[in-house]
mmCIF file of C-alpha atoms and ligand atoms in Angstrom:
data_model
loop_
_atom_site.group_PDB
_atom_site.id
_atom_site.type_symbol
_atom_site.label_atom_id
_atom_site.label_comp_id
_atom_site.label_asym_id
_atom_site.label_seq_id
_atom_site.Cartn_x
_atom_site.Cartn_y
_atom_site.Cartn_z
ATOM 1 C CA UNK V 25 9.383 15.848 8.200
ATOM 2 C CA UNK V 26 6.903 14.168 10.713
ATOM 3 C CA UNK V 27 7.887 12.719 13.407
ATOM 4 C CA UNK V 28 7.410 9.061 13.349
ATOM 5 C CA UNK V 29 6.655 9.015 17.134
ATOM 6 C CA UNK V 30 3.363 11.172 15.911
ATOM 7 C CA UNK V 31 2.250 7.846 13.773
ATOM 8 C CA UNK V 32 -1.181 6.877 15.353
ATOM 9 C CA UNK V 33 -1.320 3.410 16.428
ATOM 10 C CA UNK V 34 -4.327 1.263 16.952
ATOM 11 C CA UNK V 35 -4.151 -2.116 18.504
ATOM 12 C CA UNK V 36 -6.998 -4.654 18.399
ATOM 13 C CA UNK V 37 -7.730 -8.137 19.605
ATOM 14 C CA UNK V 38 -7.344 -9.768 16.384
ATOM 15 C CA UNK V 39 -6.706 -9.921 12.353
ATOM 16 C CA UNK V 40 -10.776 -9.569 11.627
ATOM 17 C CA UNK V 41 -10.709 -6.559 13.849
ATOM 18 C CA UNK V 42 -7.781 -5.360 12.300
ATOM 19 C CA UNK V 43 -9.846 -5.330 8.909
ATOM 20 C CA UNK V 44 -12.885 -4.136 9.855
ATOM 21 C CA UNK V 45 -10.886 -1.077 11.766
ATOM 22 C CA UNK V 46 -9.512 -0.317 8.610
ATOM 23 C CA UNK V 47 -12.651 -0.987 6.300
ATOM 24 C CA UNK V 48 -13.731 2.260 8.740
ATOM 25 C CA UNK V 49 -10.829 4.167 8.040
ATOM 26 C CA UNK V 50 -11.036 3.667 3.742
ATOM 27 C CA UNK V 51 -14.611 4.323 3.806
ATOM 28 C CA UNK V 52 -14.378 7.536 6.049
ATOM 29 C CA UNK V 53 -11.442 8.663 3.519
ATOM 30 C CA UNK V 54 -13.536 7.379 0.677
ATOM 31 C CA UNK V 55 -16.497 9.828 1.813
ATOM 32 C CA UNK V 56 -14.490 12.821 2.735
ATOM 33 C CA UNK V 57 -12.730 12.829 -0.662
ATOM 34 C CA UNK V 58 -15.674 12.328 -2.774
ATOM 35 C CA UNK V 59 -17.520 14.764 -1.292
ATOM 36 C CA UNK V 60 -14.322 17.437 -1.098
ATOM 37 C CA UNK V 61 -13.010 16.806 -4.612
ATOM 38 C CA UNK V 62 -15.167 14.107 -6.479
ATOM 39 C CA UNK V 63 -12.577 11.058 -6.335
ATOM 40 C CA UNK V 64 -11.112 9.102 -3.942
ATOM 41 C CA UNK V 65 -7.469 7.863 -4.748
ATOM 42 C CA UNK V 66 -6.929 4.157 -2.575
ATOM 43 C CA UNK V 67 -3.290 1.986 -2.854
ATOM 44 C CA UNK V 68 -3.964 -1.263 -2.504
ATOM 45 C CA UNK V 69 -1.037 -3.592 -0.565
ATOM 46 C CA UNK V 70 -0.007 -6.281 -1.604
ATOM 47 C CA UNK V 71 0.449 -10.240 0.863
ATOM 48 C CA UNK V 72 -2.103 -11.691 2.680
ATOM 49 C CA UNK V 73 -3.324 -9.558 5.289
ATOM 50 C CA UNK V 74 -5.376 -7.274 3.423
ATOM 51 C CA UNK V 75 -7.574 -9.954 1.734
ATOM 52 C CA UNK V 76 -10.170 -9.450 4.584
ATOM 53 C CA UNK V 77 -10.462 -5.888 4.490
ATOM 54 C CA UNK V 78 -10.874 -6.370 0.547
ATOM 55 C CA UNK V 79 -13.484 -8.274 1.189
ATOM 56 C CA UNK V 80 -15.257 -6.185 4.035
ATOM 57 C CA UNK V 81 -14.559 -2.959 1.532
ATOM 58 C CA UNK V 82 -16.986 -4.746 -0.840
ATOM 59 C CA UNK V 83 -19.928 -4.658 1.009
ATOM 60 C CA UNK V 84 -19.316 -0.872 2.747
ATOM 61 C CA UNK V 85 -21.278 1.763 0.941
ATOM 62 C CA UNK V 86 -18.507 3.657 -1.479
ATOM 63 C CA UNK V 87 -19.474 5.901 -4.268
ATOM 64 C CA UNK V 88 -16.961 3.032 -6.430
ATOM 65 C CA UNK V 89 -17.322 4.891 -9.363
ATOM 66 C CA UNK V 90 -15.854 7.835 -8.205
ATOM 67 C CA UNK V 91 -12.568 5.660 -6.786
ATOM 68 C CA UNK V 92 -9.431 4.885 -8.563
ATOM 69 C CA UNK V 93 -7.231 1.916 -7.165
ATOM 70 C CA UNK V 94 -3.446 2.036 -7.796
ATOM 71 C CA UNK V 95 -0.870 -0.902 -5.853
ATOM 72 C CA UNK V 96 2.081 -0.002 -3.571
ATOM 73 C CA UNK V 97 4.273 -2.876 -6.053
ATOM 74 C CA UNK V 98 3.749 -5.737 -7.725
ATOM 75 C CA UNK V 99 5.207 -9.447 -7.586
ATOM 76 C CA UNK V 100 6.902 -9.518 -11.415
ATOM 77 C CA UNK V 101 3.959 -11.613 -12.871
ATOM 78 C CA UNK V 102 1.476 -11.722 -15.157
ATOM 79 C CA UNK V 103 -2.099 -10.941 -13.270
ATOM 80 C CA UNK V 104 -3.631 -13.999 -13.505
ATOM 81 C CA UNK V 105 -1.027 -15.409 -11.337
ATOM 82 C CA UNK V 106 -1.345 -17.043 -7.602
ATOM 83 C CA UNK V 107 1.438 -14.518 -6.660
ATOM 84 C CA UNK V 108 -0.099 -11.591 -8.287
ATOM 85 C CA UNK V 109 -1.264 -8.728 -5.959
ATOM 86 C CA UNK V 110 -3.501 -7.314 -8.687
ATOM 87 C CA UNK V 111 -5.538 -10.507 -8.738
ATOM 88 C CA UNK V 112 -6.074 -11.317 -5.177
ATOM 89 C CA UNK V 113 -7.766 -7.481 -5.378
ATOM 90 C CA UNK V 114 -9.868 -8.893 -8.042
ATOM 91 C CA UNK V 115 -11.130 -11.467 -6.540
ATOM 92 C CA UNK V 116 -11.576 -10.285 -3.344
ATOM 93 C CA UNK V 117 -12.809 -6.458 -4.085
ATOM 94 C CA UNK V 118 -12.811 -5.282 -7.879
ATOM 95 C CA UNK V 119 -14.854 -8.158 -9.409
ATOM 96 C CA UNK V 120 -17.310 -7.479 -6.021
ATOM 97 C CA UNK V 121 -17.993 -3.837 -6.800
ATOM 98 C CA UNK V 122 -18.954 -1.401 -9.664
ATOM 99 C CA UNK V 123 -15.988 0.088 -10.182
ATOM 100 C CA UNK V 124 -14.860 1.161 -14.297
ATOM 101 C CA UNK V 125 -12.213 -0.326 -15.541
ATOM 102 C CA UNK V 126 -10.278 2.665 -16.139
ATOM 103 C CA UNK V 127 -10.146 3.281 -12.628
ATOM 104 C CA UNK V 128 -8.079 0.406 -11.906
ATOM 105 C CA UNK V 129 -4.499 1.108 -12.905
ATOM 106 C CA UNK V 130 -2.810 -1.603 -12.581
ATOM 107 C CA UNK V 131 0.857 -2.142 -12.218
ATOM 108 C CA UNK V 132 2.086 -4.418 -15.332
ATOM 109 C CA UNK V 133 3.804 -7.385 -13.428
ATOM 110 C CA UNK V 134 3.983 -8.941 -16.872
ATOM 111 C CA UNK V 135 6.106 -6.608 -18.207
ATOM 112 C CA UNK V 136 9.591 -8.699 -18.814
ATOM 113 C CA UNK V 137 11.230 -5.547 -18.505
ATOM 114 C CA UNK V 138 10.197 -4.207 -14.889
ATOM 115 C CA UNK V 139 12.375 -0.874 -15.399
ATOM 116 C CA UNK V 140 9.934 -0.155 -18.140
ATOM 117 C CA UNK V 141 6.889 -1.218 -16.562
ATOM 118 C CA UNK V 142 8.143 1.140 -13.221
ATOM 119 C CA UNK V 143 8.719 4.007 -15.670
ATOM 120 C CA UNK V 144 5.544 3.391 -17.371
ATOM 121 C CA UNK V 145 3.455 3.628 -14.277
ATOM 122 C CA UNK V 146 5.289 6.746 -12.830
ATOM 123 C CA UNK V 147 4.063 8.101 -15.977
ATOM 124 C CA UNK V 148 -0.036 7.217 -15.607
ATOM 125 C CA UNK V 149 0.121 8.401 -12.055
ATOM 126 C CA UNK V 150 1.962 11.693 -13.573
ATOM 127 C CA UNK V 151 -1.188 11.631 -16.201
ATOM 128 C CA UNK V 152 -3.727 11.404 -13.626
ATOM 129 C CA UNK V 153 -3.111 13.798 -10.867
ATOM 130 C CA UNK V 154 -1.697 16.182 -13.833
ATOM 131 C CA UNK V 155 -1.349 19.347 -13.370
ATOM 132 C CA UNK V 156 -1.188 18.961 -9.670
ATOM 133 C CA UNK V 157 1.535 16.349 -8.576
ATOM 134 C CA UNK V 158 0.340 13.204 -7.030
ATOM 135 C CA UNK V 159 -1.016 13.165 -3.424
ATOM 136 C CA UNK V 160 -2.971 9.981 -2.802
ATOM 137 C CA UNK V 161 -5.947 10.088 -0.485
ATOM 138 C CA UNK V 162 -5.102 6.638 1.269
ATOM 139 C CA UNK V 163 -2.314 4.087 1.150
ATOM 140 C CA UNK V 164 -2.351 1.118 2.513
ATOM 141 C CA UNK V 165 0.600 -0.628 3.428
ATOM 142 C CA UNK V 166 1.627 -4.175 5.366
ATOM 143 C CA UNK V 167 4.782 -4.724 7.021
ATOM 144 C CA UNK V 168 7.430 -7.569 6.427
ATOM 145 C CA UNK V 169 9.107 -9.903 9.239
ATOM 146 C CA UNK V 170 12.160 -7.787 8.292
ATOM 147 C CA UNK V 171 10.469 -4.597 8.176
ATOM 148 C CA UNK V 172 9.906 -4.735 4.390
ATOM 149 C CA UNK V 173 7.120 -2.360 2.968
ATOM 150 C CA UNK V 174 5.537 -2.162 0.091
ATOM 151 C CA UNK V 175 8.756 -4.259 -2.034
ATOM 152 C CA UNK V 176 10.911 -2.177 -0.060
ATOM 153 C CA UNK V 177 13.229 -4.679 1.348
ATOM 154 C CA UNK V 178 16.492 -3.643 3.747
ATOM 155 C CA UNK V 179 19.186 -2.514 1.707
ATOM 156 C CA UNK V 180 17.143 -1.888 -1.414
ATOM 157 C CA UNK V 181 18.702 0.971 -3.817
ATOM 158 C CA UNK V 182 14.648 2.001 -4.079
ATOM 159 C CA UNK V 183 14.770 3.428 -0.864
ATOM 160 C CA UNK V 184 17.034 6.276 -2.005
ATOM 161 C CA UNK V 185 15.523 6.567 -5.630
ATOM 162 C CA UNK V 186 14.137 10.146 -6.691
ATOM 163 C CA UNK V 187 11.356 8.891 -8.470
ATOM 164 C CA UNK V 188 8.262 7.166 -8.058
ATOM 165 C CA UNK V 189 8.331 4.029 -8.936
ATOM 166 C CA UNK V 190 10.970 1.585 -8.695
ATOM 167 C CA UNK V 191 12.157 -2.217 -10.170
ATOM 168 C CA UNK V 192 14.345 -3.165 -7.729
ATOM 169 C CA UNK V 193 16.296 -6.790 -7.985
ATOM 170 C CA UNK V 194 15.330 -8.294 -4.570
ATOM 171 C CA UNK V 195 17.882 -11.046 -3.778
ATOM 172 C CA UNK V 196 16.196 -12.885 -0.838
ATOM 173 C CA UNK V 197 13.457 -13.192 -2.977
ATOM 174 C CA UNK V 198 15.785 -13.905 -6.527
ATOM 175 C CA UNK V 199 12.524 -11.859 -8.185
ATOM 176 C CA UNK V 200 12.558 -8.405 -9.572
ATOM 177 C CA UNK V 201 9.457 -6.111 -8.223
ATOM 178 C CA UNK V 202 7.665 -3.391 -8.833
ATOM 179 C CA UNK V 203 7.062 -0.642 -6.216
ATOM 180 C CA UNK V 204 5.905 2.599 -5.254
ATOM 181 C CA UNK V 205 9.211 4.617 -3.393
ATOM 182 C CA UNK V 206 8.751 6.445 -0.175
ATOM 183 C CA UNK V 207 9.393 9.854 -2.079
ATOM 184 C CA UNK V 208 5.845 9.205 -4.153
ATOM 185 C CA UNK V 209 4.257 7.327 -0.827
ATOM 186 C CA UNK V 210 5.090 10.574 1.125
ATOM 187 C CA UNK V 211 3.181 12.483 -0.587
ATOM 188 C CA UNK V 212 -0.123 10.998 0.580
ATOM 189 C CA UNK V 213 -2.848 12.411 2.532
ATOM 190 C CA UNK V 214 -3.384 9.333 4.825
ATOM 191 C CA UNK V 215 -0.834 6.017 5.257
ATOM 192 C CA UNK V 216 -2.232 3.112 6.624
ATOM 193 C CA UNK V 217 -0.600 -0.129 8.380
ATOM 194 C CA UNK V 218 -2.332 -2.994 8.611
ATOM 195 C CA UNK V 219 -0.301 -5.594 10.465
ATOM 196 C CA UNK V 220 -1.051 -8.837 12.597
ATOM 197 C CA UNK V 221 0.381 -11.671 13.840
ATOM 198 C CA UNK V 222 3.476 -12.853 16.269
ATOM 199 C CA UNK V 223 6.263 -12.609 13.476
ATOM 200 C CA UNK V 224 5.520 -8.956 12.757
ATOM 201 C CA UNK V 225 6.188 -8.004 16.591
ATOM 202 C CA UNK V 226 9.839 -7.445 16.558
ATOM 203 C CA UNK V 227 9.550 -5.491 13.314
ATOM 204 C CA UNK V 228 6.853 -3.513 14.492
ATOM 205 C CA UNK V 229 8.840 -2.595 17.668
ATOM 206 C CA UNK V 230 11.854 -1.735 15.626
ATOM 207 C CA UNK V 231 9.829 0.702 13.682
ATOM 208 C CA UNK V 232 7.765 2.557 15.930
ATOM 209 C CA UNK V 233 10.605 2.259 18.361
ATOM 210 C CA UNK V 234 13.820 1.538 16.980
ATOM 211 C CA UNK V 235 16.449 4.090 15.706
ATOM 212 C CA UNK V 236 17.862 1.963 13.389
ATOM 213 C CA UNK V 237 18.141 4.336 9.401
ATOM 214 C CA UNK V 238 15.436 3.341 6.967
ATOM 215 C CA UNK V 239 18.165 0.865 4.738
ATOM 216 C CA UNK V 240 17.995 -1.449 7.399
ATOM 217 C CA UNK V 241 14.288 -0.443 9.278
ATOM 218 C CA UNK V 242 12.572 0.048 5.128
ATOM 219 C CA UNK V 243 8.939 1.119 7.066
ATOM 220 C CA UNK V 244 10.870 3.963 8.744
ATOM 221 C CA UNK V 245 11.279 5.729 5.383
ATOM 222 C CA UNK V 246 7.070 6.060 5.721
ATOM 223 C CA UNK V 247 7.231 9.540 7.209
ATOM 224 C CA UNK V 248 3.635 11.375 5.431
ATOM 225 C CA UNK V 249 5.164 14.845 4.826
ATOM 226 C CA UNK V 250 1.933 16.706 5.199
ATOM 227 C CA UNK V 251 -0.511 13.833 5.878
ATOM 228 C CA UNK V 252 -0.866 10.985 8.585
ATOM 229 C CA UNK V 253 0.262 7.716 9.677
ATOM 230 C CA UNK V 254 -1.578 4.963 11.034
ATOM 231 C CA UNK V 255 -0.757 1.717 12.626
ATOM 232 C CA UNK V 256 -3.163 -1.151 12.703
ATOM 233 C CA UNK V 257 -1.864 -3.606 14.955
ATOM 234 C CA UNK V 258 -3.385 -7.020 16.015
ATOM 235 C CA UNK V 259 -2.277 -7.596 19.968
ATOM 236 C CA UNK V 260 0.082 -10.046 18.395
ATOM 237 C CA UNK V 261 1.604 -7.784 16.201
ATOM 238 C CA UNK V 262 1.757 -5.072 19.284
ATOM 239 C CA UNK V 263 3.876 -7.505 21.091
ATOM 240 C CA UNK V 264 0.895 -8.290 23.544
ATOM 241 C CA UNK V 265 -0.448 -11.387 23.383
ATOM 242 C CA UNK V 266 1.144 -13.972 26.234
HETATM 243 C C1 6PG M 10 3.766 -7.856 -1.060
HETATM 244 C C2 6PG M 10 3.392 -6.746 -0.122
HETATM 245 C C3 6PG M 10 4.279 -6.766 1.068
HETATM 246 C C4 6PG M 10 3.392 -7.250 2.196
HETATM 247 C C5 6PG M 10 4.203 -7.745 3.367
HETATM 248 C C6 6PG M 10 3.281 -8.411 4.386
HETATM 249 O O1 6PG M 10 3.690 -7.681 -2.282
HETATM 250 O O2 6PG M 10 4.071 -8.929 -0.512
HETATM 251 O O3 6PG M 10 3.160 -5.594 -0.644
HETATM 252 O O4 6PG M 10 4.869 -5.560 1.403
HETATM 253 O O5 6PG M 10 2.534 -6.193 2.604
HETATM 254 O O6 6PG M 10 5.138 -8.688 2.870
HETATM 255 O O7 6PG M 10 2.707 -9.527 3.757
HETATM 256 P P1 6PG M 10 1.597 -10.413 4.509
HETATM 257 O O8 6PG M 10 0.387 -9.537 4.638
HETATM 258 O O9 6PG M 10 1.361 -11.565 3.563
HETATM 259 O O10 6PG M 10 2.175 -10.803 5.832
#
């Protein structure tokens, strides 16, 4: 199991550097794994930060129909709504570049039975890597004031679950949600970070630096078996700005 002192870590001045750090990273991956096996397999995350690294990603020169785009989880919505992470990705990438349709696979938020929906997508991601088991090329990941990734809150059963994809009952948020588990996110080639501002500092310290067991610290259970992990910090994120 890596060590999670071996995660790279990257610190810039600010969120738009942040993004356009890691619009280099996806379209480096993008290029390697088209060119090595035809297809490039990208997790979206989910929040806010990522919106302007969509939105750089649309104008950076990727073969987009050779990519497929899964999500790390899903609010428990249809995909038209403000909260859905599938639709900010629309708007902000998919709609912006050629990709087919059936290379967006799309968690179903809509679904009034998440277990299904979780079970449903564990099954299309067994479908598409088949016969090989899943090994993304990139995921990209943001990090919660309490050290929440992906909709893997503190405490959350999903931590621990065997399989892929999980609909865990999050109280703080009273919301089901739909996420990718840290046995299936392990698997990938590359794990990226992206994380800025002043109220990810202390969570960002407690993960890189902390000891505290992945129930309590959820990032720490991001430990890339084979591949690597990468932190893209903002200086207020890395606990340096004054
Ligand atoms: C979600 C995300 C979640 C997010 C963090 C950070 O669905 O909300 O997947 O894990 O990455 O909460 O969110 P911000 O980027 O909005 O701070």
């Amino acid at each position: 199991m890596a060590d999670l002192s071996a995660p790279s870590v990257r610190i810039e001045p600010d969120p738009d550097a942040v993004a356009r750090a890691a619009a280099g990273l996806v379209a480096e991956a993008a290029a390697n794994a088209v060119a090595e096996r035809g297809r490039f397999t990208l997790v979206l995350s989910g929040g806010s930060t990522p919106r302007a690294l969509y939105s750089l990603l649309a104008h950076r020169p990727i073969s987009w129909e050779r990519v497929h785009v899964f999500w790390g989880d899903e609010r428990c919505v249809p995909p038209e709504h403000p909260d859905s992470n599938y639709r900010m990705a629309r708007e902000s990438l998919l709609d912006r570049v050629p990709i087919p349709a059936g290379n967006v696979h799309r968690l179903e938020g809509e679904n009034p039975d998440p277990a299904a929906a979780a079970a449903r997508y564990a099954e299309e991601i067994r479908r598409f890597f088949a016969p090989e088991p899943p090994r993304f090329d990139l995921v990209l990941l943001g990090l919660g004031p309490d050290a929440h990734t992906a909709s893997l809150f503190p405490g959350s059963a999903a931590l621990e679950s065997p399989g892929w994809v999980a609909a865990p009952w999050v109280e703080k948020l009273a919301s089901y949600r739909l996420t990718l588990t840290p046995v299936l996110l392990n698997r990938a080639a590359q794990v990226v970070f992206l994380v800025a501002g002043r109220d990810k500092a202390a969570a960002v310290e407690a993960v890189l630096r902390g000891d505290e067991s992945p129930r309590e610290i959820p990032a720490r259970a991001i430990r890339p078996e084979e591949g690597r992990a990468v932190w893209l910090l903002d200086a207020a994120a890395a606990g340096r700005e004054g």
